[in-house]
mmCIF file of C-alpha atoms and ligand atoms in Angstrom:
data_model
loop_
_atom_site.group_PDB
_atom_site.id
_atom_site.type_symbol
_atom_site.label_atom_id
_atom_site.label_comp_id
_atom_site.label_asym_id
_atom_site.label_seq_id
_atom_site.Cartn_x
_atom_site.Cartn_y
_atom_site.Cartn_z
ATOM 1 C CA MET A 960 129.666 112.316 102.470
ATOM 2 C CA SER A 961 128.867 114.001 105.762
ATOM 3 C CA ASP A 962 125.268 115.039 105.081
ATOM 4 C CA THR A 963 122.844 114.638 107.928
ATOM 5 C CA LEU A 964 119.097 115.092 108.311
ATOM 6 C CA PHE A 965 119.931 118.540 109.692
ATOM 7 C CA SER A 966 122.281 119.695 106.914
ATOM 8 C CA PRO A 967 121.285 122.450 104.531
ATOM 9 C CA GLY A 968 120.924 121.401 100.921
ATOM 10 C CA ARG A 969 119.482 122.206 97.545
ATOM 11 C CA LEU A 970 116.601 120.790 95.529
ATOM 12 C CA GLY A 971 117.096 122.138 92.009
ATOM 13 C CA ARG A 972 116.920 125.908 92.385
ATOM 14 C CA ILE A 973 115.448 125.672 95.903
ATOM 15 C CA GLU A 974 117.879 126.043 98.805
ATOM 16 C CA ILE A 975 116.705 124.245 101.917
ATOM 17 C CA ALA A 976 117.808 124.738 105.522
ATOM 18 C CA ASN A 977 117.529 121.044 106.440
ATOM 19 C CA ARG A 978 116.420 117.724 104.945
ATOM 20 C CA ILE A 979 113.157 117.542 106.886
ATOM 21 C CA ILE A 980 110.304 118.008 104.416
ATOM 22 C CA MET A 981 106.664 118.666 105.291
ATOM 23 C CA ALA A 982 104.661 116.162 103.258
ATOM 24 C CA PRO A 983 101.509 117.267 101.415
ATOM 25 C CA LEU A 984 98.533 116.964 103.770
ATOM 26 C CA THR A 985 94.884 117.335 102.807
ATOM 27 C CA ARG A 986 93.124 119.272 105.595
ATOM 28 C CA ASN A 987 89.826 120.418 103.959
ATOM 29 C CA ARG A 988 89.626 123.860 105.521
ATOM 30 C CA ALA A 989 89.331 126.024 102.384
ATOM 31 C CA PHE A 990 85.563 126.343 102.544
ATOM 32 C CA GLU A 991 85.365 128.640 99.501
ATOM 33 C CA LEU A 992 88.193 126.695 97.768
ATOM 34 C CA VAL A 993 90.415 129.743 98.428
ATOM 35 C CA PRO A 994 93.241 129.702 101.022
ATOM 36 C CA THR A 995 92.163 131.345 104.286
ATOM 37 C CA ASP A 996 93.915 133.365 106.997
ATOM 38 C CA LEU A 997 93.811 130.294 109.248
ATOM 39 C CA MET A 998 95.779 128.418 106.590
ATOM 40 C CA VAL A 999 98.325 131.272 106.561
ATOM 41 C CA GLU A 1000 98.862 130.703 110.276
ATOM 42 C CA TYR A 1001 99.099 126.897 109.874
ATOM 43 C CA TYR A 1002 101.790 127.076 107.188
ATOM 44 C CA ARG A 1003 103.666 129.925 108.925
ATOM 45 C CA GLN A 1004 103.918 127.781 112.067
ATOM 46 C CA ARG A 1005 105.626 125.037 110.036
ATOM 47 C CA ALA A 1006 108.141 127.261 108.171
ATOM 48 C CA SER A 1007 111.152 125.627 109.873
ATOM 49 C CA ALA A 1008 110.711 122.619 107.569
ATOM 50 C CA GLY A 1009 113.470 122.446 104.951
ATOM 51 C CA LEU A 1010 110.614 122.583 102.451
ATOM 52 C CA ILE A 1011 106.839 122.651 102.824
ATOM 53 C CA VAL A 1012 104.825 120.828 100.182
ATOM 54 C CA THR A 1013 101.289 122.209 100.335
ATOM 55 C CA GLU A 1014 98.200 120.086 100.566
ATOM 56 C CA GLY A 1015 96.936 118.973 97.164
ATOM 57 C CA THR A 1016 95.597 121.973 95.232
ATOM 58 C CA GLN A 1017 93.355 121.307 92.259
ATOM 59 C CA ILE A 1018 94.522 122.697 88.923
ATOM 60 C CA SER A 1019 90.956 123.146 87.645
ATOM 61 C CA PRO A 1020 87.363 122.735 88.864
ATOM 62 C CA MET A 1021 87.268 119.206 87.352
ATOM 63 C CA GLY A 1022 90.458 118.345 89.256
ATOM 64 C CA GLN A 1023 88.692 118.508 92.628
ATOM 65 C CA GLY A 1024 87.784 115.326 94.477
ATOM 66 C CA TYR A 1025 86.930 116.321 98.034
ATOM 67 C CA ALA A 1026 85.054 119.095 99.763
ATOM 68 C CA TRP A 1027 86.936 122.261 100.769
ATOM 69 C CA THR A 1028 90.286 121.582 99.079
ATOM 70 C CA PRO A 1029 91.942 124.776 97.809
ATOM 71 C CA GLY A 1030 92.539 125.401 94.109
ATOM 72 C CA ILE A 1031 95.397 127.139 92.295
ATOM 73 C CA HIS A 1032 93.726 128.374 89.121
ATOM 74 C CA THR A 1033 91.767 131.604 89.893
ATOM 75 C CA PRO A 1034 92.981 135.140 90.758
ATOM 76 C CA GLU A 1035 91.364 134.886 94.231
ATOM 77 C CA GLN A 1036 93.196 131.630 94.910
ATOM 78 C CA VAL A 1037 96.514 133.161 93.780
ATOM 79 C CA LYS A 1038 95.875 136.078 96.137
ATOM 80 C CA GLY A 1039 95.148 133.708 99.019
ATOM 81 C CA TRP A 1040 98.223 131.583 98.377
ATOM 82 C CA ARG A 1041 100.386 134.719 98.108
ATOM 83 C CA LYS A 1042 99.658 135.487 101.774
ATOM 84 C CA ILE A 1043 100.853 131.985 102.641
ATOM 85 C CA THR A 1044 104.073 132.122 100.610
ATOM 86 C CA GLU A 1045 104.870 135.571 102.043
ATOM 87 C CA ALA A 1046 104.333 134.358 105.619
ATOM 88 C CA VAL A 1047 106.500 131.261 105.083
ATOM 89 C CA HIS A 1048 109.256 133.255 103.389
ATOM 90 C CA ALA A 1049 109.205 135.909 106.128
ATOM 91 C CA ALA A 1050 109.766 133.098 108.631
ATOM 92 C CA GLY A 1051 112.729 131.817 106.595
ATOM 93 C CA GLY A 1052 111.002 128.832 104.975
ATOM 94 C CA LYS A 1053 110.492 127.450 101.477
ATOM 95 C CA ILE A 1054 107.210 126.223 100.016
ATOM 96 C CA VAL A 1055 106.037 124.497 96.838
ATOM 97 C CA ALA A 1056 102.443 124.014 95.680
ATOM 98 C CA GLN A 1057 101.227 120.489 95.055
ATOM 99 C CA LEU A 1058 99.410 120.413 91.693
ATOM 100 C CA TRP A 1059 96.535 117.936 91.813
ATOM 101 C CA HIS A 1060 93.976 116.457 89.454
ATOM 102 C CA VAL A 1061 92.024 113.639 91.082
ATOM 103 C CA GLY A 1062 90.596 112.073 87.907
ATOM 104 C CA ARG A 1063 88.045 109.435 88.915
ATOM 105 C CA ILE A 1064 88.400 109.982 92.690
ATOM 106 C CA SER A 1065 85.523 112.437 92.813
ATOM 107 C CA HIS A 1066 81.769 112.717 92.748
ATOM 108 C CA PRO A 1067 79.247 114.798 90.699
ATOM 109 C CA SER A 1068 78.250 116.617 93.898
ATOM 110 C CA LEU A 1069 81.738 118.178 93.885
ATOM 111 C CA LEU A 1070 81.735 118.921 90.140
ATOM 112 C CA ASN A 1071 78.526 120.891 89.597
ATOM 113 C CA GLY A 1072 76.817 117.670 88.599
ATOM 114 C CA ALA A 1073 79.446 116.618 86.043
ATOM 115 C CA GLN A 1074 80.766 113.061 85.825
ATOM 116 C CA PRO A 1075 84.428 112.741 86.905
ATOM 117 C CA VAL A 1076 86.936 112.137 84.091
ATOM 118 C CA ALA A 1077 89.593 109.431 83.855
ATOM 119 C CA PRO A 1078 91.590 107.481 81.279
ATOM 120 C CA SER A 1079 88.881 104.799 81.154
ATOM 121 C CA ALA A 1080 85.302 104.357 82.372
ATOM 122 C CA ILE A 1081 86.316 102.141 85.283
ATOM 123 C CA SER A 1082 85.034 102.898 88.765
ATOM 124 C CA ALA A 1083 87.615 103.023 91.544
ATOM 125 C CA GLU A 1084 85.047 101.862 94.074
ATOM 126 C CA ALA A 1085 86.852 104.128 96.510
ATOM 127 C CA LYS A 1086 85.518 106.749 98.900
ATOM 128 C CA THR A 1087 85.583 110.505 98.876
ATOM 129 C CA PHE A 1088 84.248 113.177 101.223
ATOM 130 C CA ASP A 1089 81.581 115.518 99.833
ATOM 131 C CA GLY A 1090 81.254 117.856 102.823
ATOM 132 C CA LYS A 1091 78.439 115.879 104.440
ATOM 133 C CA GLY A 1092 80.021 112.467 104.703
ATOM 134 C CA PHE A 1093 81.929 109.764 102.889
ATOM 135 C CA VAL A 1094 80.450 108.830 99.531
ATOM 136 C CA GLU A 1095 81.339 106.121 97.039
ATOM 137 C CA THR A 1096 83.155 107.419 93.946
ATOM 138 C CA VAL A 1097 81.211 106.951 90.687
ATOM 139 C CA GLU A 1098 82.020 105.509 87.283
ATOM 140 C CA PRO A 1099 84.062 108.170 85.464
ATOM 141 C CA ARG A 1100 83.789 109.227 81.840
ATOM 142 C CA ALA A 1101 86.776 108.287 79.647
ATOM 143 C CA LEU A 1102 88.546 111.410 78.419
ATOM 144 C CA ARG A 1103 88.445 111.929 74.659
ATOM 145 C CA GLU A 1104 91.921 112.212 73.158
ATOM 146 C CA ASN A 1105 91.131 115.756 72.021
ATOM 147 C CA GLU A 1106 90.435 116.820 75.636
ATOM 148 C CA ILE A 1107 93.966 116.006 76.823
ATOM 149 C CA PRO A 1108 95.626 119.189 75.483
ATOM 150 C CA GLY A 1109 93.172 121.187 77.607
ATOM 151 C CA ILE A 1110 94.282 119.318 80.743
ATOM 152 C CA MET A 1111 97.921 120.020 79.885
ATOM 153 C CA ALA A 1112 96.994 123.705 79.505
ATOM 154 C CA ASP A 1113 95.395 123.510 82.979
ATOM 155 C CA TYR A 1114 98.638 122.094 84.446
ATOM 156 C CA ALA A 1115 100.688 124.857 82.801
ATOM 157 C CA HIS A 1116 98.212 127.521 83.945
ATOM 158 C CA ALA A 1117 98.279 126.213 87.533
ATOM 159 C CA ALA A 1118 102.098 126.199 87.509
ATOM 160 C CA ARG A 1119 102.086 129.825 86.334
ATOM 161 C CA CYS A 1120 99.542 130.660 89.050
ATOM 162 C CA ALA A 1121 101.881 129.066 91.623
ATOM 163 C CA ASP A 1122 104.721 131.208 90.312
ATOM 164 C CA GLU A 1123 102.558 134.322 90.508
ATOM 165 C CA ALA A 1124 101.572 133.397 94.078
ATOM 166 C CA GLY A 1125 105.233 133.428 95.075
ATOM 167 C CA PHE A 1126 105.837 129.705 95.477
ATOM 168 C CA ASP A 1127 109.412 128.437 95.249
ATOM 169 C CA GLY A 1128 108.186 125.760 92.861
ATOM 170 C CA VAL A 1129 105.611 123.022 92.458
ATOM 171 C CA GLU A 1130 105.212 119.327 93.130
ATOM 172 C CA ILE A 1131 103.252 117.355 90.520
ATOM 173 C CA HIS A 1132 100.946 114.909 92.351
ATOM 174 C CA ALA A 1133 101.408 111.666 90.421
ATOM 175 C CA ALA A 1134 100.807 109.378 93.405
ATOM 176 C CA ASN A 1135 98.013 107.643 95.287
ATOM 177 C CA GLY A 1136 95.699 106.651 92.456
ATOM 178 C CA TYR A 1137 94.821 110.114 91.153
ATOM 179 C CA LEU A 1138 94.676 111.114 87.478
ATOM 180 C CA ILE A 1139 98.335 110.679 86.463
ATOM 181 C CA ASP A 1140 98.612 107.381 88.370
ATOM 182 C CA GLN A 1141 95.358 106.254 86.693
ATOM 183 C CA PHE A 1142 96.936 106.799 83.265
ATOM 184 C CA LEU A 1143 100.102 104.922 84.270
ATOM 185 C CA ARG A 1144 98.560 101.650 85.426
ATOM 186 C CA ASP A 1145 96.934 98.957 83.324
ATOM 187 C CA THR A 1146 94.475 98.387 86.185
ATOM 188 C CA ALA A 1147 92.850 101.797 85.538
ATOM 189 C CA ASN A 1148 93.857 102.529 81.931
ATOM 190 C CA THR A 1149 92.431 100.278 79.201
ATOM 191 C CA ARG A 1150 92.595 102.864 76.409
ATOM 192 C CA THR A 1151 93.336 101.765 72.882
ATOM 193 C CA ASP A 1152 94.649 105.134 71.612
ATOM 194 C CA ASP A 1153 98.089 106.729 72.025
ATOM 195 C CA TYR A 1154 97.545 107.061 75.814
ATOM 196 C CA GLY A 1155 96.904 103.381 76.576
ATOM 197 C CA GLY A 1156 98.137 99.870 75.913
ATOM 198 C CA THR A 1157 101.939 99.811 75.904
ATOM 199 C CA ILE A 1158 103.922 101.169 78.840
ATOM 200 C CA ALA A 1159 105.286 103.931 76.594
ATOM 201 C CA ASN A 1160 101.716 104.976 75.792
ATOM 202 C CA ARG A 1161 100.568 104.874 79.433
ATOM 203 C CA VAL A 1162 103.536 107.074 80.437
ATOM 204 C CA ARG A 1163 102.665 109.595 77.684
ATOM 205 C CA PHE A 1164 100.205 111.554 79.849
ATOM 206 C CA LEU A 1165 102.894 111.985 82.536
ATOM 207 C CA ARG A 1166 105.489 112.991 79.925
ATOM 208 C CA GLU A 1167 103.121 115.686 78.665
ATOM 209 C CA VAL A 1168 102.432 116.967 82.209
ATOM 210 C CA LEU A 1169 106.181 117.181 82.824
ATOM 211 C CA ALA A 1170 106.652 119.116 79.593
ATOM 212 C CA ALA A 1171 103.761 121.483 80.405
ATOM 213 C CA VAL A 1172 104.872 122.252 83.964
ATOM 214 C CA THR A 1173 108.618 122.461 83.359
ATOM 215 C CA GLY A 1174 107.902 124.576 80.276
ATOM 216 C CA ALA A 1175 105.859 126.967 82.409
ATOM 217 C CA ILE A 1176 108.192 127.462 85.388
ATOM 218 C CA GLY A 1177 111.421 125.518 84.791
ATOM 219 C CA ALA A 1178 112.500 121.962 85.653
ATOM 220 C CA ASP A 1179 114.697 123.174 88.523
ATOM 221 C CA ARG A 1180 111.555 124.329 90.349
ATOM 222 C CA THR A 1181 109.483 121.266 89.480
ATOM 223 C CA GLY A 1182 109.297 118.197 91.688
ATOM 224 C CA ILE A 1183 107.018 115.178 91.541
ATOM 225 C CA ARG A 1184 105.444 112.698 93.956
ATOM 226 C CA LEU A 1185 104.915 109.050 93.054
ATOM 227 C CA SER A 1186 103.799 105.893 94.870
ATOM 228 C CA PRO A 1187 104.811 102.997 92.606
ATOM 229 C CA TRP A 1188 103.835 100.146 94.908
ATOM 230 C CA SER A 1189 100.811 101.702 96.558
ATOM 231 C CA ASN A 1190 97.222 100.623 96.086
ATOM 232 C CA ALA A 1191 95.897 103.925 97.474
ATOM 233 C CA ASN A 1192 92.397 104.786 96.262
ATOM 234 C CA ASN A 1193 92.068 101.259 94.900
ATOM 235 C CA VAL A 1194 94.189 102.110 91.865
ATOM 236 C CA GLY A 1195 95.410 98.519 91.638
ATOM 237 C CA ILE A 1196 98.968 97.209 91.277
ATOM 238 C CA ASP A 1197 100.159 97.328 87.676
ATOM 239 C CA SER A 1198 100.803 93.971 86.031
ATOM 240 C CA ASP A 1199 104.508 94.926 85.663
ATOM 241 C CA THR A 1200 105.394 97.604 88.207
ATOM 242 C CA PRO A 1201 109.212 97.314 87.729
ATOM 243 C CA ALA A 1202 108.988 97.851 83.961
ATOM 244 C CA LEU A 1203 106.370 100.605 84.259
ATOM 245 C CA PHE A 1204 108.371 102.577 86.811
ATOM 246 C CA ALA A 1205 111.629 102.055 84.912
ATOM 247 C CA ALA A 1206 109.891 103.870 82.048
ATOM 248 C CA VAL A 1207 108.633 106.517 84.489
ATOM 249 C CA ALA A 1208 112.211 107.032 85.765
ATOM 250 C CA GLU A 1209 113.380 107.536 82.196
ATOM 251 C CA ALA A 1210 110.628 110.122 81.619
ATOM 252 C CA LEU A 1211 111.641 111.971 84.800
ATOM 253 C CA ASN A 1212 115.341 111.828 83.915
ATOM 254 C CA ALA A 1213 114.637 113.651 80.653
ATOM 255 C CA HIS A 1214 114.317 116.802 82.831
ATOM 256 C CA ASP A 1215 116.635 118.172 85.517
ATOM 257 C CA LEU A 1216 113.882 118.037 88.130
ATOM 258 C CA ALA A 1217 114.242 119.663 91.545
ATOM 259 C CA PHE A 1218 113.293 116.421 93.314
ATOM 260 C CA VAL A 1219 111.469 113.110 93.121
ATOM 261 C CA HIS A 1220 109.361 112.389 96.209
ATOM 262 C CA VAL A 1221 108.310 108.798 96.737
ATOM 263 C CA VAL A 1222 105.705 107.217 98.981
ATOM 264 C CA GLU A 1223 107.549 103.969 99.649
ATOM 265 C CA GLY A 1224 105.469 100.782 99.868
ATOM 266 C CA GLN A 1225 101.783 101.096 100.724
ATOM 267 C CA THR A 1226 100.473 104.590 101.467
ATOM 268 C CA GLY A 1227 100.056 104.656 105.242
ATOM 269 C CA GLY A 1228 101.124 101.010 105.431
ATOM 270 C CA PRO A 1229 104.302 98.921 105.235
ATOM 271 C CA ARG A 1230 107.195 100.722 103.544
ATOM 272 C CA ASP A 1231 109.456 97.785 102.830
ATOM 273 C CA TRP A 1232 107.070 95.976 100.533
ATOM 274 C CA PRO A 1233 107.950 94.419 98.186
ATOM 275 C CA ALA A 1234 111.571 94.025 99.296
ATOM 276 C CA GLY A 1235 113.925 95.707 96.842
ATOM 277 C CA GLY A 1236 111.193 97.344 94.772
ATOM 278 C CA ILE A 1237 111.801 100.908 95.851
ATOM 279 C CA GLU A 1238 115.596 100.531 95.845
ATOM 280 C CA ALA A 1239 115.579 99.631 92.152
ATOM 281 C CA PHE A 1240 113.380 102.620 91.298
ATOM 282 C CA ARG A 1241 115.481 104.990 93.392
ATOM 283 C CA ALA A 1242 118.696 103.791 91.779
ATOM 284 C CA ALA A 1243 117.303 104.676 88.341
ATOM 285 C CA LEU A 1244 116.581 108.319 89.295
ATOM 286 C CA LYS A 1245 118.817 111.298 88.614
ATOM 287 C CA ALA A 1246 117.076 113.974 90.755
ATOM 288 C CA PRO A 1247 117.433 114.378 94.554
ATOM 289 C CA TYR A 1248 115.298 111.716 96.243
ATOM 290 C CA ILE A 1249 112.815 112.535 99.021
ATOM 291 C CA ALA A 1250 111.688 109.446 100.928
ATOM 292 C CA ASN A 1251 108.327 109.247 102.676
ATOM 293 C CA ASN A 1252 106.049 106.896 104.563
ATOM 294 C CA GLY A 1253 106.310 106.115 108.238
ATOM 295 C CA TYR A 1254 109.868 107.324 108.872
ATOM 296 C CA THR A 1255 110.905 107.854 112.483
ATOM 297 C CA ARG A 1256 113.725 110.066 113.732
ATOM 298 C CA ASP A 1257 116.124 107.113 113.675
ATOM 299 C CA THR A 1258 115.213 105.773 110.254
ATOM 300 C CA ALA A 1259 115.253 109.285 108.770
ATOM 301 C CA VAL A 1260 118.668 110.117 110.272
ATOM 302 C CA SER A 1261 120.016 106.860 108.909
ATOM 303 C CA ALA A 1262 118.412 107.284 105.449
ATOM 304 C CA VAL A 1263 120.169 110.632 104.916
ATOM 305 C CA ALA A 1264 123.449 109.562 106.547
ATOM 306 C CA THR A 1265 123.735 106.486 104.317
ATOM 307 C CA GLY A 1266 122.711 108.404 101.192
ATOM 308 C CA ALA A 1267 119.574 106.275 100.765
ATOM 309 C CA ALA A 1268 117.618 109.553 100.670
ATOM 310 C CA TYR A 1269 118.570 113.175 100.132
ATOM 311 C CA ALA A 1270 115.724 114.258 102.405
ATOM 312 C CA VAL A 1271 112.797 112.683 104.267
ATOM 313 C CA ALA A 1272 109.175 113.879 104.311
ATOM 314 C CA PHE A 1273 106.988 113.650 107.406
ATOM 315 C CA GLY A 1274 103.208 113.940 107.349
ATOM 316 C CA LYS A 1275 101.361 113.198 110.587
ATOM 317 C CA ALA A 1276 104.368 114.293 112.660
ATOM 318 C CA PHE A 1277 104.176 117.751 111.023
ATOM 319 C CA ILE A 1278 100.448 118.002 111.681
ATOM 320 C CA ALA A 1279 101.083 117.590 115.405
ATOM 321 C CA ASN A 1280 104.505 119.272 115.682
ATOM 322 C CA PRO A 1281 104.861 122.643 113.991
ATOM 323 C CA ASP A 1282 108.482 122.771 115.222
ATOM 324 C CA LEU A 1283 109.312 119.238 114.080
ATOM 325 C CA PRO A 1284 112.911 120.007 112.926
ATOM 326 C CA ALA A 1285 113.808 121.467 116.348
ATOM 327 C CA ARG A 1286 112.231 118.497 118.101
ATOM 328 C CA LEU A 1287 114.051 115.967 115.917
ATOM 329 C CA LYS A 1288 117.331 117.791 116.390
ATOM 330 C CA ALA A 1289 116.913 117.820 120.186
ATOM 331 C CA ASP A 1290 115.524 114.279 120.145
ATOM 332 C CA ALA A 1291 112.602 115.746 122.085
ATOM 333 C CA PRO A 1292 109.247 113.994 122.493
ATOM 334 C CA LEU A 1293 106.599 114.533 119.813
ATOM 335 C CA ASN A 1294 102.984 115.627 120.293
ATOM 336 C CA PRO A 1295 100.616 112.865 119.162
ATOM 337 C CA PRO A 1296 98.342 113.790 116.227
ATOM 338 C CA ARG A 1297 94.577 113.994 116.810
ATOM 339 C CA GLN A 1298 93.252 112.042 113.827
ATOM 340 C CA ALA A 1299 89.590 113.001 114.339
ATOM 341 C CA LEU A 1300 90.566 116.625 113.574
ATOM 342 C CA PHE A 1301 92.569 115.987 110.382
ATOM 343 C CA TYR A 1302 89.848 116.857 107.839
ATOM 344 C CA GLY A 1303 87.614 119.929 107.974
ATOM 345 C CA GLY A 1304 86.863 122.081 111.011
ATOM 346 C CA GLY A 1305 88.748 125.103 112.302
ATOM 347 C CA ALA A 1306 91.764 125.915 114.452
ATOM 348 C CA GLU A 1307 91.296 122.935 116.762
ATOM 349 C CA GLY A 1308 93.678 120.171 115.740
ATOM 350 C CA TYR A 1309 95.141 122.525 113.123
ATOM 351 C CA THR A 1310 96.938 125.550 114.568
ATOM 352 C CA ASP A 1311 96.745 124.687 118.271
ATOM 353 C CA TYR A 1312 99.569 122.154 118.606
ATOM 354 C CA PRO A 1313 102.225 123.458 121.019
ATOM 355 C CA THR A 1314 105.887 124.045 120.193
ATOM 356 C CA LEU A 1315 108.604 122.888 122.578
HETATM 357 C C1 8OZ B 2458 93.862 112.074 102.473
HETATM 358 C C2 8OZ B 2458 92.582 112.545 102.272
HETATM 359 C C3 8OZ B 2458 92.254 113.103 101.050
HETATM 360 C C4 8OZ B 2458 93.198 113.191 100.041
HETATM 361 C C5 8OZ B 2458 96.439 111.700 98.888
HETATM 362 C C6 8OZ B 2458 95.623 113.900 98.441
HETATM 363 O O1 8OZ B 2458 96.256 110.594 99.390
HETATM 364 C C7 8OZ B 2458 95.500 112.799 99.176
HETATM 365 C C8 8OZ B 2458 94.479 112.701 100.255
HETATM 366 C C9 8OZ B 2458 94.799 112.146 101.469
HETATM 367 O O2 8OZ B 2458 97.382 111.905 98.132
#
């Protein structure tokens, strides 16, 4: 195989110009929860990525967990996203919408006073941002079994909205301790019905999301992001991660998905922990594999050259380098990201990073 990080390729139905993927990045600049013209400019600047995965976009009002994150469930939001997909396509890029439900990682102040929902009434004791500052997440309300079909309908509706907005596909956010990850793990899911207990039952919610989204827009335009070994948002490490994620791999392999995108190791922390964990999961997967978490130019080049990954996603490097593929190709220096400007605010630290 002679694939390199710079080779064109294909993720399901999506043709990509290179293997350099823009990771989903929460930026909290959609003050009315609708994509803005500034966001159009931000994504347009980054259209040379092989594929852009948008920031997490809530599938419903109850799916929101932070201030000023855009949704993908109303006509106004579809209209706003359409400007973004048109700008990215006009610049030769590809873009998928990340479909997000945060579950318990939220706060009543973001939900019109409602209590966040989750598989079980267990507090994450994590933090969220409510627009004024960081606040402790609250104890969620356990979803009734008869509410789950409505959430699946929300996933299908959001996928159809993404299609209508002109996206090339979607990425299901099943990582980092949000709703789907909460159902998967016995640390957050203590249900005694068909959605809890055995591994097969805890994977059921994910299987139903996969069916809803692939049924709405097709498996070859559906990808997914997972973080099997991560404790992001205090989700906890499952008592049997290898067995749980073997069952997850089987659920994914039941569809011809466009890609599986994995946060390796700890989100924002060590990637190679525990040794061999990610390799076993990757080996069980049928779909093209996108690796993520702290890759450098050298490790990304090597991951694609050795076949360890089909493509590699970069987060912070894409925040600070709109022309990241050109810089990696030329082995040019990278702009450093300005972390204080990641969340909220305007153009500063968002659309003002220089190209080469
Ligand atoms: C950073 C800040 C807020 C949300 C994730 C969607 O961790 C996020 C997120 C990241 O997946």
